GROMACS .gro file of C-alpha atoms in nm:
model
   40
    1MET     CA    1  -2.686  -1.823   2.094
    2ALA     CA    2  -2.559  -1.491   1.961
    3SER     CA    3  -2.731  -1.339   1.661
    4ASN     CA    4  -2.559  -1.325   1.323
    5SER     CA    5  -2.495  -0.949   1.343
    6ASP     CA    6  -2.331  -0.994   1.685
    7MET     CA    7  -2.105  -1.262   1.543
    8LYS     CA    8  -2.003  -1.031   1.256
    9ASN     CA    9  -1.912  -0.758   1.504
   10GLU     CA   10  -1.718  -1.006   1.717
   11MET     CA   11  -1.525  -1.135   1.416
   12LYS     CA   12  -1.444  -0.778   1.309
   13THR     CA   13  -1.313  -0.699   1.658
   14TYR     CA   14  -1.117  -1.024   1.668
   15GLU     CA   15  -0.960  -0.963   1.326
   16SER     CA   16  -0.858  -0.608   1.418
   17PHE     CA   17  -0.705  -0.738   1.744
   18ILE     CA   18  -0.507  -1.005   1.557
   19SER     CA   19  -0.387  -0.747   1.304
   20PHE     CA   20  -0.281  -0.509   1.583
   21PHE     CA   21  -0.103  -0.793   1.765
   22LYS     CA   22   0.077  -0.899   1.445
   23TRP     CA   23   0.205  -0.547   1.372
   24GLY     CA   24   0.297  -0.496   1.738
   25THR     CA   25   0.507  -0.813   1.730
   26ILE     CA   26   0.685  -0.707   1.410
   27ILE     CA   27   0.758  -0.359   1.550
   28SER     CA   28   0.883  -0.506   1.879
   29PHE     CA   29   1.127  -0.732   1.697
   30GLY     CA   30   1.244  -0.436   1.492
   31ILE     CA   31   1.307  -0.224   1.802
   32ALA     CA   32   1.484  -0.514   1.974
   33ALA     CA   33   1.708  -0.564   1.670
   34LEU     CA   34   1.788  -0.192   1.664
   35VAL     CA   35   1.880  -0.193   2.034
   36VAL     CA   36   2.104  -0.498   1.990
   37PHE     CA   37   2.268  -0.331   1.689
   38LEU     CA   38   2.333  -0.010   1.887
   39ILE     CA   39   2.477  -0.199   2.185
   40ALA     CA   40   2.700  -0.424   1.973
   0.00000   0.00000   0.00000
């Protein structure tokens, strides 16, 4: 089993990845909407 400090580091990495993924998704939708608006 992993030690408690390792689990804390893993959770911190996981949370930062989820946050990055969330913002990346929001920005991607924003860019896609802008492109559709410019084409239309």
